[in-house]
mmCIF file of C-alpha atoms and ligand atoms in Angstrom:
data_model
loop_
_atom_site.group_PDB
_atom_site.id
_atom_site.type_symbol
_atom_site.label_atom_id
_atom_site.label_comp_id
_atom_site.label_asym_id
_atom_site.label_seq_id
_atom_site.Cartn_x
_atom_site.Cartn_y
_atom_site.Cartn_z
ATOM 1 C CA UNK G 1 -77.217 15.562 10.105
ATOM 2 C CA UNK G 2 -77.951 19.188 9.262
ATOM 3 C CA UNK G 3 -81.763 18.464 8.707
ATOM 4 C CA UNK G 4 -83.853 19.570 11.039
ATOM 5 C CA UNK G 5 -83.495 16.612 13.328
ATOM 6 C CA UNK G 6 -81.069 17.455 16.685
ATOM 7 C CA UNK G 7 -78.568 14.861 16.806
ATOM 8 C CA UNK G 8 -77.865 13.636 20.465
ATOM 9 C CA UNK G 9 -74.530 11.506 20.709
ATOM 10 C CA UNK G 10 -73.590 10.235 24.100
ATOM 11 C CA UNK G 11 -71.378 7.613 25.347
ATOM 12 C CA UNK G 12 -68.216 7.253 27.576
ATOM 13 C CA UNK G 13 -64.677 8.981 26.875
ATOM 14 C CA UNK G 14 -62.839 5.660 26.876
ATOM 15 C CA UNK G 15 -64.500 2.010 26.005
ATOM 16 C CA UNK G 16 -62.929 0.570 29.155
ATOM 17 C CA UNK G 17 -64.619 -2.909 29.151
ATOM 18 C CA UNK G 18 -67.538 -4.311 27.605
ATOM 19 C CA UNK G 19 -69.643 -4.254 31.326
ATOM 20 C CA UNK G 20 -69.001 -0.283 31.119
ATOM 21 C CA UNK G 21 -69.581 -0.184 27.072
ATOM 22 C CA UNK G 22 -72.958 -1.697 26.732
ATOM 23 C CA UNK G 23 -74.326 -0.712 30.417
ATOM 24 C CA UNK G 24 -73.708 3.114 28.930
ATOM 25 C CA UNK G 25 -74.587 2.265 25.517
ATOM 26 C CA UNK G 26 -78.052 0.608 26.777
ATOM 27 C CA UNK G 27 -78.812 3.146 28.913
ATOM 28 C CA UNK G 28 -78.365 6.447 26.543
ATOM 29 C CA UNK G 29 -80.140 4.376 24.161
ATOM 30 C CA UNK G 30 -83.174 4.354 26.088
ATOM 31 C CA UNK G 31 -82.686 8.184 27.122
ATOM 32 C CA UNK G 32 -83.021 9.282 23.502
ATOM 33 C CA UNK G 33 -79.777 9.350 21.952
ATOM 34 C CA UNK G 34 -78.677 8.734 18.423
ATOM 35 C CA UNK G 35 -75.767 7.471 18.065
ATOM 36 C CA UNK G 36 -72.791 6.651 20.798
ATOM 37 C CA UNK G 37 -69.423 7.697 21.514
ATOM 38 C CA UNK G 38 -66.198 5.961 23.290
ATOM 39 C CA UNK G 39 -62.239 6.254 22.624
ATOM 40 C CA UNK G 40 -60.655 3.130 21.339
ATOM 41 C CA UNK G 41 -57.361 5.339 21.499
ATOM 42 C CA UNK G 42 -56.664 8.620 23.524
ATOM 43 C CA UNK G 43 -54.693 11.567 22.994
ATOM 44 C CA UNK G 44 -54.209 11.719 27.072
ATOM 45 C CA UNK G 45 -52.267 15.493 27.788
ATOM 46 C CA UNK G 46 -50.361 12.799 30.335
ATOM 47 C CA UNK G 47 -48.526 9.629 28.675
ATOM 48 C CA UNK G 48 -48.737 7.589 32.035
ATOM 49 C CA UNK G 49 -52.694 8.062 32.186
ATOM 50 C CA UNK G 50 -55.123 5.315 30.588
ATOM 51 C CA UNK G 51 -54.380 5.122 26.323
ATOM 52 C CA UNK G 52 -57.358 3.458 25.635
ATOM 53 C CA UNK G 53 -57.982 -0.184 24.866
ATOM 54 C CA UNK G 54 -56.688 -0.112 20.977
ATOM 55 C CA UNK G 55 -56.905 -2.741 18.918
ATOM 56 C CA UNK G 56 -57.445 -5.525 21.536
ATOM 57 C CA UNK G 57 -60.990 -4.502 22.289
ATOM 58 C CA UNK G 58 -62.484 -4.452 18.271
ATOM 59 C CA UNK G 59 -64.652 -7.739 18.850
ATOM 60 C CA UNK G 60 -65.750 -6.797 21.857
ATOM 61 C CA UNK G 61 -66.916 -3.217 20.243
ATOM 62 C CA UNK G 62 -68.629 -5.057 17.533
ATOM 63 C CA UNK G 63 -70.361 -7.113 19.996
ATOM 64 C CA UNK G 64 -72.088 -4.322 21.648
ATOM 65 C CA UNK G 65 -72.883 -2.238 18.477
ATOM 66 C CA UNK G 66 -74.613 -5.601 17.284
ATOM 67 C CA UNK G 67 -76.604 -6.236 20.798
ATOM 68 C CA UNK G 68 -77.447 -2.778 20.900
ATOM 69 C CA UNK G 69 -77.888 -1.771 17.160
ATOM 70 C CA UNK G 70 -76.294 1.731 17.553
ATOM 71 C CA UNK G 71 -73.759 3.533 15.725
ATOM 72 C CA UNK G 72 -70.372 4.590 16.797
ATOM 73 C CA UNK G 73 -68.545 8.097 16.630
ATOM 74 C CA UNK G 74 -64.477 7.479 17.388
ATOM 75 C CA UNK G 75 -61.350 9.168 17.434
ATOM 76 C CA UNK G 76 -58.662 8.188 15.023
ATOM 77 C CA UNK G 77 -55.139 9.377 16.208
ATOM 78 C CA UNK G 78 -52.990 8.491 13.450
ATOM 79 C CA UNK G 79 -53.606 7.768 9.556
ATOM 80 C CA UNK G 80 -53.043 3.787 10.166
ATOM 81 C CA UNK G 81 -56.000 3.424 12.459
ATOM 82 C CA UNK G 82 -58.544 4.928 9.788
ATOM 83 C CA UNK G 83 -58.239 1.302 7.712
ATOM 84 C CA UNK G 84 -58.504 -0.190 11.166
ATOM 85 C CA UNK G 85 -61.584 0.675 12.544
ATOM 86 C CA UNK G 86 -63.339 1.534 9.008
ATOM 87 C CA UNK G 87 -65.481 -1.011 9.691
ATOM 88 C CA UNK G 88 -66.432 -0.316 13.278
ATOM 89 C CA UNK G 89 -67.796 3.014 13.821
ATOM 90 C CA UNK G 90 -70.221 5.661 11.192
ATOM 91 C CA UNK G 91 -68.253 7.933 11.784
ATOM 92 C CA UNK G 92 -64.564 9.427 12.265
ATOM 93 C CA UNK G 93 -64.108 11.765 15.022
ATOM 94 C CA UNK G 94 -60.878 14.346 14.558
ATOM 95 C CA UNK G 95 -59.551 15.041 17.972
ATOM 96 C CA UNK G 96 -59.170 18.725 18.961
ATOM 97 C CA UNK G 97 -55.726 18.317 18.979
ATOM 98 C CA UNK G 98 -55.545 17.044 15.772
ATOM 99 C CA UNK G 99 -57.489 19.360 14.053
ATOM 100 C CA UNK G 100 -54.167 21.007 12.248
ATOM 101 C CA UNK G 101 -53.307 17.482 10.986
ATOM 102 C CA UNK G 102 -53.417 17.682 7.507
ATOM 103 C CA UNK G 103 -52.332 14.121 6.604
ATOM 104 C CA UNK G 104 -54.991 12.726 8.565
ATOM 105 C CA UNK G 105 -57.754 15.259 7.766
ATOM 106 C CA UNK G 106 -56.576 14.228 3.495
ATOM 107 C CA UNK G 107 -56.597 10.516 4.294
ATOM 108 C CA UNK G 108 -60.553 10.914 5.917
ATOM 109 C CA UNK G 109 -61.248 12.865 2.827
ATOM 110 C CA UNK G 110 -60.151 9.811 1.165
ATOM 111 C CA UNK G 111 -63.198 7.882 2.897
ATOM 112 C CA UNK G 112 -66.820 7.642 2.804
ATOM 113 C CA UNK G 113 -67.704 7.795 6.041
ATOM 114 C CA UNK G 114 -68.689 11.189 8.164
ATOM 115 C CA UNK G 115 -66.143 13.065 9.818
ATOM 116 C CA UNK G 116 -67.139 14.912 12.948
ATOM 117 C CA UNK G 117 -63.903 17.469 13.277
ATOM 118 C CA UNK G 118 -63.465 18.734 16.387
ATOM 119 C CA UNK G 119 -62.353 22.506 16.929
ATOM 120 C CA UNK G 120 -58.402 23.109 17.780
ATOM 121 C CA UNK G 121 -58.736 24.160 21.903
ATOM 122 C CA UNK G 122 -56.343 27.688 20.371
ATOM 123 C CA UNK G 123 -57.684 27.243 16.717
ATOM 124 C CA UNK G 124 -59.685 30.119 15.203
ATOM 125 C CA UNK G 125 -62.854 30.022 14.184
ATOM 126 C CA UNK G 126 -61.298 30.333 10.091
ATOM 127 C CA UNK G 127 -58.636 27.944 10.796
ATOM 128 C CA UNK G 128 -61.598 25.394 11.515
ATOM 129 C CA UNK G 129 -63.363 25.955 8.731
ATOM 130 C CA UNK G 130 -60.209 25.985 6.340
ATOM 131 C CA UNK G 131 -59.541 22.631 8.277
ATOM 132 C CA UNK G 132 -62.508 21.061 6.927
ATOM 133 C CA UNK G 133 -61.843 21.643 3.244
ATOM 134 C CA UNK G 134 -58.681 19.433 3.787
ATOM 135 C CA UNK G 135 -61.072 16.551 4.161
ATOM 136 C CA UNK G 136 -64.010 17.836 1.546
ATOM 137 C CA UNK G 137 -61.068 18.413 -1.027
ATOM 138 C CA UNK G 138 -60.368 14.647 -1.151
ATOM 139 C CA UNK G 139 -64.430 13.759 -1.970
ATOM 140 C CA UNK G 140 -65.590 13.214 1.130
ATOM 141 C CA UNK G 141 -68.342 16.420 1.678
ATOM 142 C CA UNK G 142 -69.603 14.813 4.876
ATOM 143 C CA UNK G 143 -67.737 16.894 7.931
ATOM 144 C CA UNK G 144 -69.524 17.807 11.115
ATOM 145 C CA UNK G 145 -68.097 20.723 12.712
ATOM 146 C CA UNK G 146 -67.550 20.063 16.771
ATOM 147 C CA UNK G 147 -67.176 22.879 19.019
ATOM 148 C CA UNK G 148 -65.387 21.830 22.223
ATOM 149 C CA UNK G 149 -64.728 24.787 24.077
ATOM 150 C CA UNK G 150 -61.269 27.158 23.373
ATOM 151 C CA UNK G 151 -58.390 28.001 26.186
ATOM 152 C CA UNK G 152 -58.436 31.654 27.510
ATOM 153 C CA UNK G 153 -57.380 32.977 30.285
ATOM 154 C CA UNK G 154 -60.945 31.743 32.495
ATOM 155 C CA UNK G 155 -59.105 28.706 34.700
ATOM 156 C CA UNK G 156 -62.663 27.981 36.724
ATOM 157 C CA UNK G 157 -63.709 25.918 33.899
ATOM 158 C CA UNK G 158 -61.659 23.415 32.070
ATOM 159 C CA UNK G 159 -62.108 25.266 28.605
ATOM 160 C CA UNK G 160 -64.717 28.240 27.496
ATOM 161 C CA UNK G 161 -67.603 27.305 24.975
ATOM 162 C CA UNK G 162 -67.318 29.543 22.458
ATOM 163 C CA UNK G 163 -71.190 30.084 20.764
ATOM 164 C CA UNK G 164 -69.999 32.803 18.922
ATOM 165 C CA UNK G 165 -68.058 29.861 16.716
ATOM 166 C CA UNK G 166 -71.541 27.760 16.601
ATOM 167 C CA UNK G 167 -73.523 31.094 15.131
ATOM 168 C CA UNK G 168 -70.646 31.514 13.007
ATOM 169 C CA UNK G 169 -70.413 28.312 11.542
ATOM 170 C CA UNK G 170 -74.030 28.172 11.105
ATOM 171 C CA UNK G 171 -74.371 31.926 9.432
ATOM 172 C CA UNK G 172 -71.201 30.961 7.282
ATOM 173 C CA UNK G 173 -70.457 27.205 6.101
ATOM 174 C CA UNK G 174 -72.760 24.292 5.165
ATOM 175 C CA UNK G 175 -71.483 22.064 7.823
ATOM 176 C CA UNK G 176 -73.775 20.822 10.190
ATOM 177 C CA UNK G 177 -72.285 22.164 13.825
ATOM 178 C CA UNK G 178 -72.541 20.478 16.985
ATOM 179 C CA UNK G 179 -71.382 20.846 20.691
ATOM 180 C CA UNK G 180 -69.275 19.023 22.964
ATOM 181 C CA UNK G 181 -69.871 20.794 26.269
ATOM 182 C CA UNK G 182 -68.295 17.875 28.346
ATOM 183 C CA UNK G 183 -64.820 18.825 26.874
ATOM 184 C CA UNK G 184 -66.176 22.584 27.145
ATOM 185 C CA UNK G 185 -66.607 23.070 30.594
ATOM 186 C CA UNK G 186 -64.898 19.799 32.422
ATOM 187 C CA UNK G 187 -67.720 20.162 35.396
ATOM 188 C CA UNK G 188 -70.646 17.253 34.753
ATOM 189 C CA UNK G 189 -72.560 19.725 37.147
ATOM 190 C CA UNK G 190 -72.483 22.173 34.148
ATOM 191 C CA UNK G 191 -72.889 20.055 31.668
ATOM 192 C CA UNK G 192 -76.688 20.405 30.995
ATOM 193 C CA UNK G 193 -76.903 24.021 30.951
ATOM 194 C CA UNK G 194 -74.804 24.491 28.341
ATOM 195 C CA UNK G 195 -75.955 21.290 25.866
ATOM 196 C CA UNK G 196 -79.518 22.916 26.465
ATOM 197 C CA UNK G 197 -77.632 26.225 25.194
ATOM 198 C CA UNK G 198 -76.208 24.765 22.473
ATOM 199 C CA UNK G 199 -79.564 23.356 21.230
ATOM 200 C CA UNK G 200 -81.134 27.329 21.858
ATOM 201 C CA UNK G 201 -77.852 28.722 19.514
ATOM 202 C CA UNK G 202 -78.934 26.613 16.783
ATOM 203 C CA UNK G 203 -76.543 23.819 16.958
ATOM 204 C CA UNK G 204 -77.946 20.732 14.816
ATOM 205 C CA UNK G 205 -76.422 18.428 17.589
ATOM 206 C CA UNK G 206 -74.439 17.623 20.991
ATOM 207 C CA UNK G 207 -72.093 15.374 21.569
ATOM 208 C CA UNK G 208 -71.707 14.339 25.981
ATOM 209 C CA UNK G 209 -69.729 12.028 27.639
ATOM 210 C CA UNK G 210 -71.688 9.326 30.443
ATOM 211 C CA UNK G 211 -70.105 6.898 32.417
ATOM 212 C CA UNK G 212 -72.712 4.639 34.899
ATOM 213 C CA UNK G 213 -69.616 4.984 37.140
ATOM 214 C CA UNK G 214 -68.139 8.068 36.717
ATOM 215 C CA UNK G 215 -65.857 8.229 39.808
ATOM 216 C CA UNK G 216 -64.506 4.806 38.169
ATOM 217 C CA UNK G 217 -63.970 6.266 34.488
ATOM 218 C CA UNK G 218 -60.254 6.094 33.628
ATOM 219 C CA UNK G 219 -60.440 9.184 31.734
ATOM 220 C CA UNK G 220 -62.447 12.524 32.402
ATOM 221 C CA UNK G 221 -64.634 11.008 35.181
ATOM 222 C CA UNK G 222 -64.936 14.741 36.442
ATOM 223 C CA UNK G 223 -67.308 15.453 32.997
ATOM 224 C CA UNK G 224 -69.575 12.526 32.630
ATOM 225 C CA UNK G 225 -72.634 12.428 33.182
ATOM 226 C CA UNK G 226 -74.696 9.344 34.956
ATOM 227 C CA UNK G 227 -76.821 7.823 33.348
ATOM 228 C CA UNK G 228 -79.648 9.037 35.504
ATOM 229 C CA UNK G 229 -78.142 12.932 35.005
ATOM 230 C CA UNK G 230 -78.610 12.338 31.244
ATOM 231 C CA UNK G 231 -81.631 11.188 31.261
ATOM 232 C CA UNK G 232 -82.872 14.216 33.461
ATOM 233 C CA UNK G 233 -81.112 16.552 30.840
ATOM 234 C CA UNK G 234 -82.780 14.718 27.836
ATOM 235 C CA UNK G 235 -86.105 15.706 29.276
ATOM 236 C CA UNK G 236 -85.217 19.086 29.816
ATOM 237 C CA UNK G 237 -83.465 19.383 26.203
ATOM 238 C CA UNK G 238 -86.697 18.365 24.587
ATOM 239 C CA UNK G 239 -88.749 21.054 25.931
ATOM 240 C CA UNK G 240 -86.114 23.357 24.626
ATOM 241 C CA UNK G 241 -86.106 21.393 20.884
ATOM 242 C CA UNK G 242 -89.674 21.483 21.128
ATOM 243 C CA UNK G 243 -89.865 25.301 21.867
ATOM 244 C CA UNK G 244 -87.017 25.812 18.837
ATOM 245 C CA UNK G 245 -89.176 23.012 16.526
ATOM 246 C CA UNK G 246 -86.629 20.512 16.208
ATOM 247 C CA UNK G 247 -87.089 17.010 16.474
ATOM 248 C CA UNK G 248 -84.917 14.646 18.212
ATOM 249 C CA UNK G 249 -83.056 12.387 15.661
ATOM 250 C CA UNK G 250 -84.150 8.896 16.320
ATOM 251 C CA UNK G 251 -81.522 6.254 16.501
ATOM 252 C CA UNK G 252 -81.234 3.805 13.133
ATOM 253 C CA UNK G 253 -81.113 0.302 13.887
ATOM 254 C CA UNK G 254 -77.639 -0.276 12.152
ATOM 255 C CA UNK G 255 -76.506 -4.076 11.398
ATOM 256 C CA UNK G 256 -72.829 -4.241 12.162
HETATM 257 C C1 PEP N 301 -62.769 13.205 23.518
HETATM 258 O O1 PEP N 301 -63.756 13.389 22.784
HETATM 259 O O2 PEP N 301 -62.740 12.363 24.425
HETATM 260 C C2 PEP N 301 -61.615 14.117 23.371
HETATM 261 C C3 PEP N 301 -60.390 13.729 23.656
HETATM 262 O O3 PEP N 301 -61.971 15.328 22.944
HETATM 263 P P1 PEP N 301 -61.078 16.574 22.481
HETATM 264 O O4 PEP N 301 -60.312 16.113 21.275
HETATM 265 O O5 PEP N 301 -62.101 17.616 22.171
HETATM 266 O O6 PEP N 301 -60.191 16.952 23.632
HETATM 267 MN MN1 MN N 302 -63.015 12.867 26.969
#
C-alpha cells in the first residue's frame, strides 16, 4: 500500500458464522476488493451487545481465508491477542479507541506484519501521527493510517469524516492513508458518496463494512453495505480511480 494501486478492503464488522463469513468474503471478492475485514473481538460502546466470536471461531476463519484465498485485516483489543491471531490475518487493525494505547501500539511495533491504525474518534490529527511512531519505533515501519470519522457537535451522522486529516496525512507523513466511511457516517445510504470522496482526496485506500444480511448483522447493521450496494459503488469508484489514474489493487492469492 502507498503505491499507486487503491486498496479496497471490505468485509463484515463481526465474523458471526462461517455462512455470513465466506458468503461476504465471496461476494466482495468478486466485486473487486483486496483484501477483507471482520472482528474476531469488539470493542462494543455497550457490554451486553454481541463481543465477537473470539477465539472459538480461528479454524473456521482459516477455513474461509483458505477457500477463498484472501487476506484478513482484524482488530486486536488487548496485547495477548496479537500472538493469537499472528497467524490469521496480514494485517493488525488498531481500533479507534485504542489508538492512545501505547502498550499495544509498542507490542505491534514488535511484529512484522502491517498495522492499519485507526484515528482516535476525539484524537487530533498530531496525536495520530505521534501514535504511529509508537509502533515504527519498535521496527515495524509498516502503519496504515485509517481515518474513521471524529465526534463534533453534527448528531445527524454517527461521526464527521474529517478529509482535512486525509490531505494532511498525505501532505505530511509517509504513511499510506485510507478511509473508513462506514464508521464515518453510520448511514449505508451514505456510504458510497463519501468512499468515492475519499478516493477524489487522494486516499491510497477504503476500508467498508458489507453484510449479505445487514438487518441480521449483530453489530452496525445500520452501515453495511449489501453485497449488491457494493458492487454498484465499486463500479462507480472505478470511474473515479480511473479519472484520478489509480489502479485498483488486485487481490493476492494468499496460502493460509
Ligand atoms: C470496526 O472497524 O468495526 C470498528 C470498531 O471501528 P472503530 O475502531 O473505528 O470504531
Ligand atoms: Mn463496525
Amino acid at each position: 500500500m502507498g503505491g499507486p494501486d487503491f486498496t479496497v478492503i471490505a468485509g463484515p464488522c463481526s465474523i458471526e458464522s462461517r455462512d455470513q463469513f465466506l458468503e461476504t468474503a465471496l461476494g466482495v471478492k468478486k466485486a473487486g476488493a483486496c483484501l477483507l475485514r471482520g472482528g474476531i473481538w469488539k470493542m462494543r460502546t455497550s457490554s451486553k451487545t454481541f463481543q465477537g466470536l473470539g477465539s472459538n471461531s480461528f479454524d473456521m476463519i482459516r477455513s474461509v481465508l483458505r477457500e477463498t484465498g484472501m487476506g484478513l485485516v482484524s482488530e486486536v483489543t488487548d496485547t495477548e491477542q496479537i500472538e493469537q491471531i499472528h497467524d490469521i490475518v496480514d494485517m493488525f487493525q488498531v481500533g479507534s479507541r485504542n489508538m492512545h494505547n501505547y502498550s499495544l501500539l509498542k507490542a505491534l511495533g514488535r511484529t512484522n506484519k502491517p498495522v492499519l491504525l485507526k484515528r482516535g474518534f476525539a484524537g487530533l490529527i498530531d496525536e495520530w501521527i505521534k501514535a504511529a511512531e509508537y509502533v515504527t519505533n519498535g521496527g515495524n515501519p509498516n502503519v496504515i493510517l485509517c481515518e474513521r470519522g471524529i465526534r463534533t457537535f453534527e448528531t445527524a451522522t454517527r461521526n464527521t469524516l474529517d478529509l482535512n486529516a486525509v490531505v494532511y496525512a498525505k501532505h505530511n507523513t509517509d504513511y499510506p492513508v485510507i478511509v473508513d466511511p462506514s464508521h464515518a457516517v453510520g448511514i449505508r445510504a451514505l456510504v458510497p458518496d463519501l468512499a468515492l470522496a475519499a478516493a477524489a482526496a487522494g486516499a491510497d485506500g477504503i476500508i467498508v463494512e458489507v453484510h449479505p444480511r445487514p438487518a441480521e448483522a449483530l453489530s452496525d447493521g445500520p452501515q453495511a453495505l449489501t453485497l449488491n450496494d457494493f458492487e454498484q459503488m465499486m463500479s462507480r469508484l472505478n470511474r473515479v480511480l480511473s479519472a484520478i489514474d489509480r489502479p485498483l489493487q488486485k487481490a493476492a492469492q494468499l496460502a493460509h
